[in-house]
Coordinates of C-alpha atoms in Angstrom, one line a residue:
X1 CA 0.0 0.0 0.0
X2 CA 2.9 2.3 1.1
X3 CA 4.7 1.9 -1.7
X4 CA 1.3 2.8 -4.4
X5 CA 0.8 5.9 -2.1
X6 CA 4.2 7.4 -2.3
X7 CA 3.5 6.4 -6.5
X8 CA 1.0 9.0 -6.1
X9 CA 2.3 11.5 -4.4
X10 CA 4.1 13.0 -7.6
X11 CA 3.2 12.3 -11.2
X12 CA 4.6 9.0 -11.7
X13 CA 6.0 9.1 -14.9
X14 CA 11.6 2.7 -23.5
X15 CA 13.0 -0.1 -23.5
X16 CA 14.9 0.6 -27.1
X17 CA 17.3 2.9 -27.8
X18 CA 15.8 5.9 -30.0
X19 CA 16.8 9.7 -30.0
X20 CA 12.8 10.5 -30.0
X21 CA 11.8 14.0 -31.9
X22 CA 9.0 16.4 -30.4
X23 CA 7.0 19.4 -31.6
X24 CA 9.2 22.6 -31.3
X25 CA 8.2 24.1 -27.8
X26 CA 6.5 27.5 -27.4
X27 CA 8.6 30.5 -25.6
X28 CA 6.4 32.1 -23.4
X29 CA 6.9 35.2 -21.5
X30 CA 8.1 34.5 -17.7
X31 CA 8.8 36.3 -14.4
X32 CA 10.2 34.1 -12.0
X33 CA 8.7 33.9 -8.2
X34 CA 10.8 34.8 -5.3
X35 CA 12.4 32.1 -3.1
X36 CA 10.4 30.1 -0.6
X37 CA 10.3 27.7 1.0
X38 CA 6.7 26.1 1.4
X39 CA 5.2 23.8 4.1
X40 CA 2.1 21.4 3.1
X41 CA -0.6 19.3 5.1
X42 CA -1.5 16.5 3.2
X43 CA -4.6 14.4 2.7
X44 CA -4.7 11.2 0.6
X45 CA -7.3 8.4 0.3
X46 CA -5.8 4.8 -0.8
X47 CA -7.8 1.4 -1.5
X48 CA -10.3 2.7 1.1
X49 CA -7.7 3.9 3.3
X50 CA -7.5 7.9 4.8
X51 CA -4.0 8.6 5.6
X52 CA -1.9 12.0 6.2
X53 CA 1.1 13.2 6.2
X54 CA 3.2 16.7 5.3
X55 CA 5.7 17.9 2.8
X56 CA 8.0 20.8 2.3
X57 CA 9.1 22.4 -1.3
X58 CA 12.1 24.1 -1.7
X59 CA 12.2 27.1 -4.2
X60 CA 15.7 28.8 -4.8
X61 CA 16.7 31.2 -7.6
X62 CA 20.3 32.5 -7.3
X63 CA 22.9 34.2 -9.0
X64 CA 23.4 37.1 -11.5
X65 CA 20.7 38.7 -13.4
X66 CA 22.3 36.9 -16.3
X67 CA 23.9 33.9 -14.7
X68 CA 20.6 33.0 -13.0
X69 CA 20.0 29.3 -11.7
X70 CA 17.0 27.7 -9.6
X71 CA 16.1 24.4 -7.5
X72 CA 13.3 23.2 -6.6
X73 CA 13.9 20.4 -3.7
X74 CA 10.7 18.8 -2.4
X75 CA 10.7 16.0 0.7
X76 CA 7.1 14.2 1.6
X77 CA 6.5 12.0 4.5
X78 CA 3.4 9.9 5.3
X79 CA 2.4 9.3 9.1
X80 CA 4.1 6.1 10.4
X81 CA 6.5 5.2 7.7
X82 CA 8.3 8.1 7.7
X83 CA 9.8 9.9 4.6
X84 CA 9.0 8.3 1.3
X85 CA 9.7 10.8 -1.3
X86 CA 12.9 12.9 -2.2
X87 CA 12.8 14.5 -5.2
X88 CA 14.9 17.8 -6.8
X89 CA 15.1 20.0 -10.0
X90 CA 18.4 21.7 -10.5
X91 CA 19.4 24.0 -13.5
X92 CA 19.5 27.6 -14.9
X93 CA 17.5 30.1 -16.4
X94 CA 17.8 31.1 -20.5
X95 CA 14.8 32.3 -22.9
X96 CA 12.7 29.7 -22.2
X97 CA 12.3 29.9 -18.4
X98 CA 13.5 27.3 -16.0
X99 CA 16.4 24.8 -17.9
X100 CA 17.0 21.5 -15.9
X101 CA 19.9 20.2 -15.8
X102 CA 19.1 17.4 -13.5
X103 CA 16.0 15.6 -11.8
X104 CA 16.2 13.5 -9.5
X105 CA 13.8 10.9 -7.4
X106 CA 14.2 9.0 -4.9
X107 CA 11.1 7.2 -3.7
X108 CA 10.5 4.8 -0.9
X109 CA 12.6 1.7 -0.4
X110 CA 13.6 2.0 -4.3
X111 CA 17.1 3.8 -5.3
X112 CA 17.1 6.8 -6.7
X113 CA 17.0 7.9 -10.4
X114 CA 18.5 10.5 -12.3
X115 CA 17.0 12.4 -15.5
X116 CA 20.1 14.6 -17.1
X117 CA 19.2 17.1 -19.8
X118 CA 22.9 18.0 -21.3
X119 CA 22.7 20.9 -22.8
X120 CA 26.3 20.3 -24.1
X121 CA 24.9 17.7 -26.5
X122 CA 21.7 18.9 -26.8
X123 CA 19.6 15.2 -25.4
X124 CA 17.7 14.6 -22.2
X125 CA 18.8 10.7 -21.1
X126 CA 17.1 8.3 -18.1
X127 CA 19.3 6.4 -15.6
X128 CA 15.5 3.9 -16.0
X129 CA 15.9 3.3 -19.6
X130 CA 17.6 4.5 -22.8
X131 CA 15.2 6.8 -24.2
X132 CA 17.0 10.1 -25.4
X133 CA 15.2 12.9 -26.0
X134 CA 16.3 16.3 -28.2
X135 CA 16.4 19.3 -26.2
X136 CA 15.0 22.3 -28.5
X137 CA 14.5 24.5 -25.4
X138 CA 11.2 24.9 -22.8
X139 CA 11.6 21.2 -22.1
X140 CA 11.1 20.3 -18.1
X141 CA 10.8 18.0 -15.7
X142 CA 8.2 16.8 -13.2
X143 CA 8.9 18.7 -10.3
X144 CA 10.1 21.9 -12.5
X145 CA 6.6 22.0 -14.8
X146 CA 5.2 23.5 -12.0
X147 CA 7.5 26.4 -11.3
X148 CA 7.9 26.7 -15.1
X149 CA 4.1 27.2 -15.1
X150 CA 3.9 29.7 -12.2
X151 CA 6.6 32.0 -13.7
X152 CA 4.4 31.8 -17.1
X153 CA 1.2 33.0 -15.1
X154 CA 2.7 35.9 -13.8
X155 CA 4.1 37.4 -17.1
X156 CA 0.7 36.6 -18.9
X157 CA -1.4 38.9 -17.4
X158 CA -5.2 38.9 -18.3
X159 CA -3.7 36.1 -20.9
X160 CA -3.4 33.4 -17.8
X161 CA -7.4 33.2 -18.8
X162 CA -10.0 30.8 -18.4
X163 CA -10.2 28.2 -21.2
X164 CA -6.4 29.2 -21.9
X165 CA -3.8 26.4 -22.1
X166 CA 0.0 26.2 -21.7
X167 CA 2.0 23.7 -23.1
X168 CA 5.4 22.2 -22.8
X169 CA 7.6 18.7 -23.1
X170 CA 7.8 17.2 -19.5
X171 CA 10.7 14.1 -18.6
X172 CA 10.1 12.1 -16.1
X173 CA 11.9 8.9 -14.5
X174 CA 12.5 7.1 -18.0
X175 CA 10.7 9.1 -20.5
X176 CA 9.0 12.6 -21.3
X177 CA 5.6 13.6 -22.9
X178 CA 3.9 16.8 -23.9
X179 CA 1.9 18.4 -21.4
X180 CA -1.5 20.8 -21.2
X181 CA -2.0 23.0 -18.4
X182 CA -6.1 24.2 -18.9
X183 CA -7.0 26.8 -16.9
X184 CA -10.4 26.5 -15.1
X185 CA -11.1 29.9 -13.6
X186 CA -11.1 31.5 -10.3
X187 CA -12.5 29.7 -7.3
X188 CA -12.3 30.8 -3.2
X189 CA -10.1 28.4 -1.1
X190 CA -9.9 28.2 3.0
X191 CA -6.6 27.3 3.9
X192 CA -4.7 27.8 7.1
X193 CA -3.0 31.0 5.9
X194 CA -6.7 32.0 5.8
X195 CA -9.5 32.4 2.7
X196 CA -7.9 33.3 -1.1
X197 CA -8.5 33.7 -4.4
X198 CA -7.2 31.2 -6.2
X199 CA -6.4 30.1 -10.0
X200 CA -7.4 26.3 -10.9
X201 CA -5.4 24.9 -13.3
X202 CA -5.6 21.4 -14.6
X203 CA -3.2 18.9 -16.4
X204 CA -5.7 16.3 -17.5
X205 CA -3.8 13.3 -19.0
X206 CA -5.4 12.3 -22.5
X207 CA -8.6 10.2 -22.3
X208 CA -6.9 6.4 -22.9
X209 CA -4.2 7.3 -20.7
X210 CA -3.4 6.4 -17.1
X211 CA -1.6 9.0 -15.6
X212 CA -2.8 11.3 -13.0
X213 CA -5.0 14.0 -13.5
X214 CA -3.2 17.2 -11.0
X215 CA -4.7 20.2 -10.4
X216 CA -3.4 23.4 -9.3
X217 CA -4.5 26.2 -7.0
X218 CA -2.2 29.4 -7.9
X219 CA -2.8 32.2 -5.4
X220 CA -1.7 35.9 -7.4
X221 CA -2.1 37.3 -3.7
X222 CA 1.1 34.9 -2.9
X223 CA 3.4 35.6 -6.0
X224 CA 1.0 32.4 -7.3
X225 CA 2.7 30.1 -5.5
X226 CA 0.8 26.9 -5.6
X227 CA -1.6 26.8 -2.1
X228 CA -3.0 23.4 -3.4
X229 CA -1.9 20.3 -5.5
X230 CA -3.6 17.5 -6.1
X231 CA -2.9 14.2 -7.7
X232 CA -6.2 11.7 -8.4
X233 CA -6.3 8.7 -10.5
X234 CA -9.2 7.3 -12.4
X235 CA -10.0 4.8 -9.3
X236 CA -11.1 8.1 -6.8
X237 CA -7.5 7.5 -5.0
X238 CA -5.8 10.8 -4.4
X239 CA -3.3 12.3 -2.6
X240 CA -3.8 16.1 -1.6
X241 CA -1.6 19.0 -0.6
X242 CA -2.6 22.1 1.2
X243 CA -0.4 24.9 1.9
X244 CA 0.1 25.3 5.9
X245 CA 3.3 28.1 5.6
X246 CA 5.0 30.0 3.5
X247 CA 8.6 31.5 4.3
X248 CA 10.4 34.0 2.2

């Protein structure tokens, strides 16, 4: 059970060797949130089950104006087990927005895995299989999309609209695939940094897939950091992350 609900509590997610070719991505305008570091309650429901647990995400951006670099570094644990997700984004900042360089994951009781995108030779490779992918720029990874998404909504304006979607190449343990962020409208949340307008946004996997559906709360009043995530599969199992602090 332990090791389905950790599974859940990021987008989870080949076996030939293939240098695959995507769509060229889009370069939208960004504007980067300030560092934080962000403390989350969590809820999740599993085969029946209601267990909880918290997690803490990591936002950095450092350096020169035009020597900038960022890293997102996230840690989850689950009431009685303990920690059973690690997982980090490290790179820089060009056009595009955020750059990996490197993801990592390292999930409970398995080792950890490593997603490199060298920019040197221009490929994004998997330490769980030997996909290669060709960086053309605005690629990301799972724990960076989200970032990479916030700094888009708060360059967009009256853009970041209803019905508007955003969309970009995400890797994750062993392979990538394109990504559509659909943005749902404004809705009220109560959390415990008290009531906010939030954004909705949803990354709905295609309709024969199997991944996650995750949905995002963005509050503008907070530099849009994300004051909700949530990850649900097809079954009604979901793990769910409300903001509890913020520190800048």
């Amino acid at each position: 059970m332990h090791n389905k609900l950790h599974t859940k509590l990021i987008l989870a997610a080949g076996i030939f060797l293939s240098l695959a070719a995507h769509a060229d991505n889009i370069k939208y305008a960004y504007n980067l949130p300030p560092s934080a570091d962000l403390q989350y309650a969590i809820k999740a429901r599993q085969s029946g089950l209601s267990l909880s647990g918290d997690a803490t995400v990591k936002w950095l951006v450092s350096g020169a104006a035009n020597e900038q670099k960022y890293s997102v570094v996230t840690e989850t644990r689950a009431m009685l087990v303990g920690k059973i997700l690690d997982a980090s984004s490290t790179g820089i900042i060009d056009s595009f927005g955020l750059a990996p360089e490197k993801f990592t994951e390292k999930r409970f009781r398995k080792a950890e895995t490593v997603t490199s995108f060298d920019r040197t030779a221009r490929q994004i490779r998997f330490t769980e299989s030997t996909e290669k992918y060709v960086i053309k720029g605005g690629e990301q990874d799972r724990t960076s999309a989200v970032w990479q998404l916030i700094a888009l909504a708060r360059a967009a304006g009256d853009r970041f609209k209803a019905g508007s979607e955003w969309n970009f190449l995400v890797a994750g343990r062993r392979d990538a695939d394109p990504w559509s962020f659909k943005v749902n409208g404004y809705e009220n949340l109560r959390t415990a940094l008290g009531n906010m307008e939030t954004v909705h946004v949803v990354r709905a996997p295609p309709p024969d897939a199997k991944d996650q559906q995750l949905d995002l709360w963005l509050a503008p009043s907070l530099d849009w950091y994300p004051v909700r995530v949530k990850f649900e599969d097809a079954d009604g199992d979901y793990v769910d992350q409300m903001i509890s602090n913020i520190k800048k």
